[in-house]
Amino acid sequence: MFNGFMEKLVAGRWIAGPTVDDAIERGKRFNKLGIGAILNYLGEALTDQKDIGDAMEAYREILKKVTKGDPLTQISVKPTQIGLSVSLDLAKKNFAEIVRSAGEKGIFIWVDMEESNLVDQTINLYESQLPNENIGLCVQAYLKRSIDDVKRLTEKGGTVRLVKGAYTEPETIAYKSKQDIDKNYVEIMQYLFDNAKRFMVASHDDKIIEKAREINKEKKKEVWYAMLNGIRNQYLIKLQQEGEKVFSYIPFGKKWIQYSVRRMQEAGHISLLMKSILHGQKI
Ligand SMILES: Cc1cc2nc3c(=O)[nH]c(=O)nc-3n(C[C@H](O)[C@H](O)[C@H](O)COP(=O)(O)OP(=O)(O)OC[C@H]3O[C@@H](n4cnc5c(N)ncnc54)[C@H](O)[C@@H]3O)c2cc1C
C-alpha cells in the first residue's frame, strides 16, 4: 500500500499499490464481483536496463502467481517499459517471453498504445506474435489513421481494445474535439461489430457503452467492456450484473505520478474528478 498522504489521496484511488501482491489483491476484490482484472505495471519510456528488468520481473511474478487458465486475469504491457525506448528488437524479445509464459498459463496479454510516434513500431511488435488469439492491441480513436490500422489488424486476426486516446497529439494526425473523437470511435466500433470476432470497448462513456450494447443485441459478438480502476467502478458492477463481460484496468507499481496526472487532466473539470473521488468507486 502507499504511505505518503498525496499517494494515498490521489494514487490510492486509481492504483492498487506498489507491489505485485497489491495488484493481485485488488484484482481479487473485482473477481469476487465477477469482474476481470487487467494488471499493468507502471512505468514508461524506460531506457535503464534495471528498470526494464524490474518491469519484466513484475510480469513474470504475476504469471507465476496467477492460476492457470484464469479468465478473470489479464495483463497489459506498455511497449516502452519492456524495451521499445532502447530498440524494437529488445521489446520484441521481451514481449515474446511474456507471450510465451502467458500462453503456458492461458492468460490474455494486451499491448498498451502510447504516443503517436510509437504506433508503427507498436503494431510491428504486436504483429510479431500473431497469429495468437490470446493477445490484443490497444487502438486510439483520436488518431485519424486508426480505422486503417483496425482494418489491417482485424484481417490478420488481431484483437482490438478500442480507447479514445490519452496523449496530446497534433491536429494534423488526430481529431481534437470530443465530438469528432466520439464520432470516429463509433465508426471504428461499428467496423469491429461488422468484422471482428471479439473486441474490447475500453471507455467510461456511458453513451458509447450503451450504443455498443444496443448494436450487440443484433450482432451478438463477444464484446468485453473495460474501465480504469477507480473511475466508474459502480457502473462497471452494474454492467456485470446486467450480464456483460467486464474488466477493470488496474495499474500498480511505484511510478504513480505520470499516470495520476493523466487521469486528473482527463477529468477535465473538477466536478468529474470529485465524482470519481467521492462516489467512491471503492471496491
Ligand atoms: C481499460 C482502458 C485501457 C486504456 N488503455 C489506454 C492505452 O493503452 N492508451 C491510451 O492512449 N489510452 C488508454 N486508455 C485511456 C483512454 O484513451 C482515455 O483517455 C480514457 O479512457 C478517457 O476516455 P473515455 O473513453 O472514458 O471518455 P471521456 O470522453 O473522457 O469521458 C466520457 C464520459 O464518461 C463519463 N465519465 C468519465 N469519467 C468519469 C468519472 N470520473 N465519473 C463519472 N463519469 C465519468 C462522463 O459522462 C464523460 O463525459 C485506456 C482506458 C481504459 C478504460
PDB file of N, CA and C and ligand atoms in Angstrom, residues 14 38 76-78 111-115 138-140 142 161-167 178 181-182 185 200-208 225-232 247-249 262-263 266-267 269 271-277 281, ligand 1:
ATOM      1  N   TRP A  14      -6.742   5.125  -7.851  1.00  0.00           N
ATOM      2  CA  TRP A  14      -6.646   4.519  -9.182  1.00  0.00           C
ATOM      3  C   TRP A  14      -5.653   3.371  -9.246  1.00  0.00           C
ATOM      4  N   ILE A  38      -7.310  -6.351 -15.382  1.00  0.00           N
ATOM      5  CA  ILE A  38      -6.203  -6.213 -16.342  1.00  0.00           C
ATOM      6  C   ILE A  38      -5.073  -5.529 -15.581  1.00  0.00           C
ATOM      7  N   SER A  76      -1.641  -6.078 -19.158  1.00  0.00           N
ATOM      8  CA  SER A  76      -1.414  -5.117 -20.241  1.00  0.00           C
ATOM      9  C   SER A  76      -0.014  -4.531 -20.088  1.00  0.00           C
ATOM     10  N   VAL A  77       0.780  -4.601 -21.149  1.00  0.00           N
ATOM     11  CA  VAL A  77       2.150  -4.090 -21.061  1.00  0.00           C
ATOM     12  C   VAL A  77       2.313  -2.848 -21.933  1.00  0.00           C
ATOM     13  N   LYS A  78       3.135  -1.931 -21.478  1.00  0.00           N
ATOM     14  CA  LYS A  78       3.476  -0.774 -22.299  1.00  0.00           C
ATOM     15  C   LYS A  78       4.760  -1.108 -23.065  1.00  0.00           C
ATOM     16  N   VAL A 111      -1.348  -5.150 -25.367  1.00  0.00           N
ATOM     17  CA  VAL A 111      -0.286  -4.158 -25.540  1.00  0.00           C
ATOM     18  C   VAL A 111      -0.939  -2.785 -25.491  1.00  0.00           C
ATOM     19  N   ASP A 112      -0.500  -1.939 -24.566  1.00  0.00           N
ATOM     20  CA  ASP A 112      -0.987  -0.558 -24.492  1.00  0.00           C
ATOM     21  C   ASP A 112      -0.510   0.207 -25.722  1.00  0.00           C
ATOM     22  N   MET A 113      -1.224   1.285 -26.073  1.00  0.00           N
ATOM     23  CA  MET A 113      -0.721   2.174 -27.130  1.00  0.00           C
ATOM     24  C   MET A 113      -0.277   3.479 -26.475  1.00  0.00           C
ATOM     25  N   GLU A 114       0.920   3.948 -26.878  1.00  0.00           N
ATOM     26  CA  GLU A 114       1.458   5.176 -26.279  1.00  0.00           C
ATOM     27  C   GLU A 114       1.407   6.319 -27.308  1.00  0.00           C
ATOM     28  N   GLU A 115       2.417   7.200 -27.321  1.00  0.00           N
ATOM     29  CA  GLU A 115       2.375   8.368 -28.196  1.00  0.00           C
ATOM     30  C   GLU A 115       2.385   7.960 -29.682  1.00  0.00           C
ATOM     31  N   CYS A 138      -4.152  -2.206 -28.108  1.00  0.00           N
ATOM     32  CA  CYS A 138      -4.967  -1.004 -27.926  1.00  0.00           C
ATOM     33  C   CYS A 138      -4.863  -0.116 -29.167  1.00  0.00           C
ATOM     34  N   VAL A 139      -6.006   0.414 -29.613  1.00  0.00           N
ATOM     35  CA  VAL A 139      -6.031   1.365 -30.741  1.00  0.00           C
ATOM     36  C   VAL A 139      -6.785   2.612 -30.280  1.00  0.00           C
ATOM     37  N   GLN A 140      -6.247   3.788 -30.658  1.00  0.00           N
ATOM     38  CA  GLN A 140      -6.803   5.060 -30.172  1.00  0.00           C
ATOM     39  C   GLN A 140      -7.694   5.727 -31.221  1.00  0.00           C
ATOM     40  N   TYR A 142      -8.750   8.703 -31.376  1.00  0.00           N
ATOM     41  CA  TYR A 142      -8.440  10.092 -31.753  1.00  0.00           C
ATOM     42  C   TYR A 142      -7.469  10.168 -32.925  1.00  0.00           C
ATOM     43  N   ARG A 161      -8.462  -3.467 -28.580  1.00  0.00           N
ATOM     44  CA  ARG A 161      -9.059  -2.769 -27.424  1.00  0.00           C
ATOM     45  C   ARG A 161      -9.198  -1.317 -27.856  1.00  0.00           C
ATOM     46  N   LEU A 162     -10.432  -0.860 -28.024  1.00  0.00           N
ATOM     47  CA  LEU A 162     -10.648   0.482 -28.561  1.00  0.00           C
ATOM     48  C   LEU A 162     -10.774   1.508 -27.436  1.00  0.00           C
ATOM     49  N   VAL A 163      -9.902   2.536 -27.480  1.00  0.00           N
ATOM     50  CA  VAL A 163      -9.959   3.641 -26.494  1.00  0.00           C
ATOM     51  C   VAL A 163     -10.049   4.955 -27.262  1.00  0.00           C
ATOM     52  N   LYS A 164     -10.296   6.044 -26.529  1.00  0.00           N
ATOM     53  CA  LYS A 164     -10.309   7.347 -27.210  1.00  0.00           C
ATOM     54  C   LYS A 164      -8.883   7.859 -27.412  1.00  0.00           C
ATOM     55  N   GLY A 165      -8.001   7.620 -26.441  1.00  0.00           N
ATOM     56  CA  GLY A 165      -6.616   8.090 -26.548  1.00  0.00           C
ATOM     57  C   GLY A 165      -6.285   9.065 -25.435  1.00  0.00           C
ATOM     58  N   ALA A 166      -5.100   8.925 -24.859  1.00  0.00           N
ATOM     59  CA  ALA A 166      -4.785   9.655 -23.623  1.00  0.00           C
ATOM     60  C   ALA A 166      -3.652  10.680 -23.750  1.00  0.00           C
ATOM     61  N   TYR A 167      -3.055  10.827 -24.942  1.00  0.00           N
ATOM     62  CA  TYR A 167      -1.894  11.720 -25.054  1.00  0.00           C
ATOM     63  C   TYR A 167      -2.278  12.979 -25.834  1.00  0.00           C
ATOM     64  N   LYS A 178     -14.127  16.536 -28.721  1.00  0.00           N
ATOM     65  CA  LYS A 178     -14.791  15.334 -28.201  1.00  0.00           C
ATOM     66  C   LYS A 178     -15.768  14.783 -29.236  1.00  0.00           C
ATOM     67  N   ILE A 181     -13.860  12.923 -31.956  1.00  0.00           N
ATOM     68  CA  ILE A 181     -13.258  11.680 -31.420  1.00  0.00           C
ATOM     69  C   ILE A 181     -14.359  10.634 -31.204  1.00  0.00           C
ATOM     70  N   ASP A 182     -15.464  11.085 -30.617  1.00  0.00           N
ATOM     71  CA  ASP A 182     -16.572  10.147 -30.356  1.00  0.00           C
ATOM     72  C   ASP A 182     -17.109   9.579 -31.670  1.00  0.00           C
ATOM     73  N   TYR A 185     -14.763   7.060 -32.884  1.00  0.00           N
ATOM     74  CA  TYR A 185     -14.843   5.877 -32.006  1.00  0.00           C
ATOM     75  C   TYR A 185     -16.014   4.990 -32.470  1.00  0.00           C
ATOM     76  N   MET A 200     -12.632  -5.255 -27.436  1.00  0.00           N
ATOM     77  CA  MET A 200     -12.892  -4.618 -26.141  1.00  0.00           C
ATOM     78  C   MET A 200     -13.259  -3.149 -26.325  1.00  0.00           C
ATOM     79  N   VAL A 201     -14.350  -2.745 -25.705  1.00  0.00           N
ATOM     80  CA  VAL A 201     -14.740  -1.335 -25.643  1.00  0.00           C
ATOM     81  C   VAL A 201     -14.194  -0.810 -24.317  1.00  0.00           C
ATOM     82  N   ALA A 202     -13.131  -0.006 -24.392  1.00  0.00           N
ATOM     83  CA  ALA A 202     -12.494   0.492 -23.168  1.00  0.00           C
ATOM     84  C   ALA A 202     -12.806   1.978 -23.028  1.00  0.00           C
ATOM     85  N   SER A 203     -13.795   2.288 -22.207  1.00  0.00           N
ATOM     86  CA  SER A 203     -14.259   3.674 -22.074  1.00  0.00           C
ATOM     87  C   SER A 203     -15.129   3.808 -20.828  1.00  0.00           C
ATOM     88  N   HIS A 204     -15.216   5.043 -20.332  1.00  0.00           N
ATOM     89  CA  HIS A 204     -16.148   5.311 -19.225  1.00  0.00           C
ATOM     90  C   HIS A 204     -17.387   6.018 -19.742  1.00  0.00           C
ATOM     91  N   ASP A 205     -17.463   6.175 -21.048  1.00  0.00           N
ATOM     92  CA  ASP A 205     -18.514   6.985 -21.661  1.00  0.00           C
ATOM     93  C   ASP A 205     -19.790   6.166 -21.805  1.00  0.00           C
ATOM     94  N   ASP A 206     -20.772   6.458 -20.945  1.00  0.00           N
ATOM     95  CA  ASP A 206     -21.991   5.637 -20.954  1.00  0.00           C
ATOM     96  C   ASP A 206     -22.730   5.721 -22.297  1.00  0.00           C
ATOM     97  N   LYS A 207     -22.593   6.880 -23.009  1.00  0.00           N
ATOM     98  CA  LYS A 207     -23.300   6.980 -24.306  1.00  0.00           C
ATOM     99  C   LYS A 207     -22.720   5.944 -25.274  1.00  0.00           C
ATOM    100  N   ILE A 208     -21.398   5.838 -25.282  1.00  0.00           N
ATOM    101  CA  ILE A 208     -20.745   4.883 -26.188  1.00  0.00           C
ATOM    102  C   ILE A 208     -21.019   3.446 -25.756  1.00  0.00           C
ATOM    103  N   TYR A 225     -16.057  -5.166 -21.988  1.00  0.00           N
ATOM    104  CA  TYR A 225     -16.070  -3.751 -21.601  1.00  0.00           C
ATOM    105  C   TYR A 225     -15.016  -3.547 -20.517  1.00  0.00           C
ATOM    106  N   ALA A 226     -14.288  -2.432 -20.596  1.00  0.00           N
ATOM    107  CA  ALA A 226     -13.263  -2.199 -19.570  1.00  0.00           C
ATOM    108  C   ALA A 226     -13.203  -0.728 -19.185  1.00  0.00           C
ATOM    109  N   MET A 227     -12.941  -0.506 -17.903  1.00  0.00           N
ATOM    110  CA  MET A 227     -12.747   0.855 -17.392  1.00  0.00           C
ATOM    111  C   MET A 227     -11.510   0.868 -16.512  1.00  0.00           C
ATOM    112  N   LEU A 228     -10.987   2.065 -16.306  1.00  0.00           N
ATOM    113  CA  LEU A 228      -9.819   2.184 -15.436  1.00  0.00           C
ATOM    114  C   LEU A 228     -10.282   2.071 -13.985  1.00  0.00           C
ATOM    115  N   ASN A 229      -9.503   1.378 -13.178  1.00  0.00           N
ATOM    116  CA  ASN A 229      -9.836   1.203 -11.771  1.00  0.00           C
ATOM    117  C   ASN A 229     -10.102   2.554 -11.097  1.00  0.00           C
ATOM    118  N   GLY A 230     -11.226   2.626 -10.397  1.00  0.00           N
ATOM    119  CA  GLY A 230     -11.495   3.810  -9.581  1.00  0.00           C
ATOM    120  C   GLY A 230     -12.194   4.948 -10.290  1.00  0.00           C
ATOM    121  N   ILE A 231     -12.466   4.819 -11.586  1.00  0.00           N
ATOM    122  CA  ILE A 231     -13.155   5.924 -12.263  1.00  0.00           C
ATOM    123  C   ILE A 231     -14.676   5.738 -12.160  1.00  0.00           C
ATOM    124  N   ARG A 232     -15.169   4.600 -12.632  1.00  0.00           N
ATOM    125  CA  ARG A 232     -16.624   4.363 -12.550  1.00  0.00           C
ATOM    126  C   ARG A 232     -16.892   2.913 -12.136  1.00  0.00           C
ATOM    127  N   PHE A 247     -14.129  -5.719 -17.327  1.00  0.00           N
ATOM    128  CA  PHE A 247     -12.783  -5.743 -16.759  1.00  0.00           C
ATOM    129  C   PHE A 247     -12.436  -4.393 -16.151  1.00  0.00           C
ATOM    130  N   SER A 248     -11.647  -4.449 -15.096  1.00  0.00           N
ATOM    131  CA  SER A 248     -11.087  -3.227 -14.521  1.00  0.00           C
ATOM    132  C   SER A 248      -9.585  -3.223 -14.800  1.00  0.00           C
ATOM    133  N   TYR A 249      -9.117  -2.111 -15.344  1.00  0.00           N
ATOM    134  CA  TYR A 249      -7.690  -1.981 -15.679  1.00  0.00           C
ATOM    135  C   TYR A 249      -6.998  -1.443 -14.428  1.00  0.00           C
ATOM    136  N   ARG A 262      -2.241  12.159 -15.735  1.00  0.00           N
ATOM    137  CA  ARG A 262      -3.078  11.961 -16.936  1.00  0.00           C
ATOM    138  C   ARG A 262      -4.551  11.817 -16.562  1.00  0.00           C
ATOM    139  N   ARG A 263      -4.799  11.078 -15.476  1.00  0.00           N
ATOM    140  CA  ARG A 263      -6.200  10.882 -15.074  1.00  0.00           C
ATOM    141  C   ARG A 263      -6.821  12.207 -14.616  1.00  0.00           C
ATOM    142  N   GLU A 266      -7.608  14.409 -17.570  1.00  0.00           N
ATOM    143  CA  GLU A 266      -8.749  13.919 -18.318  1.00  0.00           C
ATOM    144  C   GLU A 266     -10.065  14.266 -17.669  1.00  0.00           C
ATOM    145  N   ALA A 267     -10.058  14.290 -16.334  1.00  0.00           N
ATOM    146  CA  ALA A 267     -11.303  14.587 -15.640  1.00  0.00           C
ATOM    147  C   ALA A 267     -11.794  15.934 -16.155  1.00  0.00           C
ATOM    148  N   HIS A 269     -12.743  18.746 -15.726  1.00  0.00           N
ATOM    149  CA  HIS A 269     -13.247  19.734 -14.775  1.00  0.00           C
ATOM    150  C   HIS A 269     -13.361  19.070 -13.424  1.00  0.00           C
ATOM    151  N   SER A 271     -15.572  18.822 -11.217  1.00  0.00           N
ATOM    152  CA  SER A 271     -16.728  18.058 -10.748  1.00  0.00           C
ATOM    153  C   SER A 271     -16.588  16.564 -11.110  1.00  0.00           C
ATOM    154  N   LEU A 272     -16.029  16.312 -12.295  1.00  0.00           N
ATOM    155  CA  LEU A 272     -15.856  14.917 -12.693  1.00  0.00           C
ATOM    156  C   LEU A 272     -14.818  14.220 -11.814  1.00  0.00           C
ATOM    157  N   LEU A 273     -13.770  15.000 -11.485  1.00  0.00           N
ATOM    158  CA  LEU A 273     -12.723  14.443 -10.626  1.00  0.00           C
ATOM    159  C   LEU A 273     -13.303  14.127  -9.245  1.00  0.00           C
ATOM    160  N   MET A 274     -14.083  15.093  -8.708  1.00  0.00           N
ATOM    161  CA  MET A 274     -14.662  14.892  -7.381  1.00  0.00           C
ATOM    162  C   MET A 274     -15.620  13.692  -7.407  1.00  0.00           C
ATOM    163  N   LYS A 275     -16.351  13.564  -8.528  1.00  0.00           N
ATOM    164  CA  LYS A 275     -17.284  12.433  -8.649  1.00  0.00           C
ATOM    165  C   LYS A 275     -16.533  11.122  -8.437  1.00  0.00           C
ATOM    166  N   SER A 276     -15.394  10.984  -9.151  1.00  0.00           N
ATOM    167  CA  SER A 276     -14.708   9.694  -9.058  1.00  0.00           C
ATOM    168  C   SER A 276     -14.019   9.531  -7.713  1.00  0.00           C
ATOM    169  N   ILE A 277     -13.688  10.673  -7.050  1.00  0.00           N
ATOM    170  CA  ILE A 277     -13.063  10.546  -5.736  1.00  0.00           C
ATOM    171  C   ILE A 277     -14.132  10.287  -4.673  1.00  0.00           C
ATOM    172  N   GLN A 281     -16.305   4.747  -5.689  1.00  0.00           N
ATOM    173  CA  GLN A 281     -15.799   3.823  -6.669  1.00  0.00           C
ATOM    174  C   GLN A 281     -14.844   2.856  -5.977  1.00  0.00           C
TER     175      GLN A 281
HETATM  176  C1  LIG B   1      -9.267  -0.175 -19.984  1.00  0.00           C
HETATM  177  C2  LIG B   1      -8.641   1.039 -20.543  1.00  0.00           C
HETATM  178  C3  LIG B   1      -7.393   0.963 -21.133  1.00  0.00           C
HETATM  179  C4  LIG B   1      -6.803   2.092 -21.690  1.00  0.00           C
HETATM  180  N1  LIG B   1      -5.605   1.990 -22.343  1.00  0.00           N
HETATM  181  C5  LIG B   1      -5.105   3.050 -22.998  1.00  0.00           C
HETATM  182  C6  LIG B   1      -3.953   2.944 -23.804  1.00  0.00           C
HETATM  183  O1  LIG B   1      -3.323   1.887 -23.909  1.00  0.00           O
HETATM  184  N2  LIG B   1      -3.535   4.055 -24.474  1.00  0.00           N
HETATM  185  C7  LIG B   1      -4.207   5.258 -24.397  1.00  0.00           C
HETATM  186  O2  LIG B   1      -3.813   6.226 -25.072  1.00  0.00           O
HETATM  187  N3  LIG B   1      -5.279   5.381 -23.596  1.00  0.00           N
HETATM  188  C8  LIG B   1      -5.754   4.329 -22.914  1.00  0.00           C
HETATM  189  N4  LIG B   1      -6.859   4.471 -22.125  1.00  0.00           N
HETATM  190  C9  LIG B   1      -7.368   5.829 -21.792  1.00  0.00           C
HETATM  191  C10 LIG B   1      -8.324   6.348 -22.849  1.00  0.00           C
HETATM  192  O3  LIG B   1      -7.629   6.621 -24.042  1.00  0.00           O
HETATM  193  C11 LIG B   1      -8.999   7.647 -22.387  1.00  0.00           C
HETATM  194  O4  LIG B   1      -8.003   8.592 -22.171  1.00  0.00           O
HETATM  195  C12 LIG B   1      -9.831   7.497 -21.132  1.00  0.00           C
HETATM  196  O5  LIG B   1     -10.484   6.278 -21.094  1.00  0.00           O
HETATM  197  C13 LIG B   1     -10.898   8.607 -21.083  1.00  0.00           C
HETATM  198  O6  LIG B   1     -11.780   8.482 -22.172  1.00  0.00           O
HETATM  199  P1  LIG B   1     -13.296   7.948 -22.043  1.00  0.00           P
HETATM  200  O7  LIG B   1     -13.494   6.946 -23.126  1.00  0.00           O
HETATM  201  O8  LIG B   1     -13.564   7.469 -20.691  1.00  0.00           O
HETATM  202  O9  LIG B   1     -14.162   9.178 -22.445  1.00  0.00           O
HETATM  203  P2  LIG B   1     -14.255  10.698 -21.940  1.00  0.00           P
HETATM  204  O10 LIG B   1     -14.660  11.456 -23.154  1.00  0.00           O
HETATM  205  O11 LIG B   1     -13.041  11.107 -21.169  1.00  0.00           O
HETATM  206  O12 LIG B   1     -15.438  10.652 -20.927  1.00  0.00           O
HETATM  207  C14 LIG B   1     -16.715  10.421 -21.456  1.00  0.00           C
HETATM  208  C15 LIG B   1     -17.792  10.494 -20.420  1.00  0.00           C
HETATM  209  O13 LIG B   1     -17.629   9.446 -19.471  1.00  0.00           O
HETATM  210  C16 LIG B   1     -18.126   9.882 -18.243  1.00  0.00           C
HETATM  211  N5  LIG B   1     -17.051   9.908 -17.249  1.00  0.00           N
HETATM  212  C17 LIG B   1     -15.743   9.944 -17.484  1.00  0.00           C
HETATM  213  N6  LIG B   1     -15.057   9.950 -16.310  1.00  0.00           N
HETATM  214  C18 LIG B   1     -15.979   9.937 -15.344  1.00  0.00           C
HETATM  215  C19 LIG B   1     -15.934   9.944 -13.920  1.00  0.00           C
HETATM  216  N7  LIG B   1     -14.786  10.014 -13.291  1.00  0.00           N
HETATM  217  N8  LIG B   1     -17.083   9.901 -13.232  1.00  0.00           N
HETATM  218  C20 LIG B   1     -18.261   9.877 -13.889  1.00  0.00           C
HETATM  219  N9  LIG B   1     -18.364   9.895 -15.228  1.00  0.00           N
HETATM  220  C21 LIG B   1     -17.253   9.901 -15.929  1.00  0.00           C
HETATM  221  C22 LIG B   1     -18.653  11.280 -18.442  1.00  0.00           C
HETATM  222  O14 LIG B   1     -20.008  11.188 -18.781  1.00  0.00           O
HETATM  223  C23 LIG B   1     -17.828  11.755 -19.613  1.00  0.00           C
HETATM  224  O15 LIG B   1     -18.434  12.790 -20.334  1.00  0.00           O
HETATM  225  C24 LIG B   1      -7.472   3.344 -21.586  1.00  0.00           C
HETATM  226  C25 LIG B   1      -8.729   3.428 -20.998  1.00  0.00           C
HETATM  227  C26 LIG B   1      -9.319   2.297 -20.493  1.00  0.00           C
HETATM  228  C27 LIG B   1     -10.678   2.425 -19.897  1.00  0.00           C
END
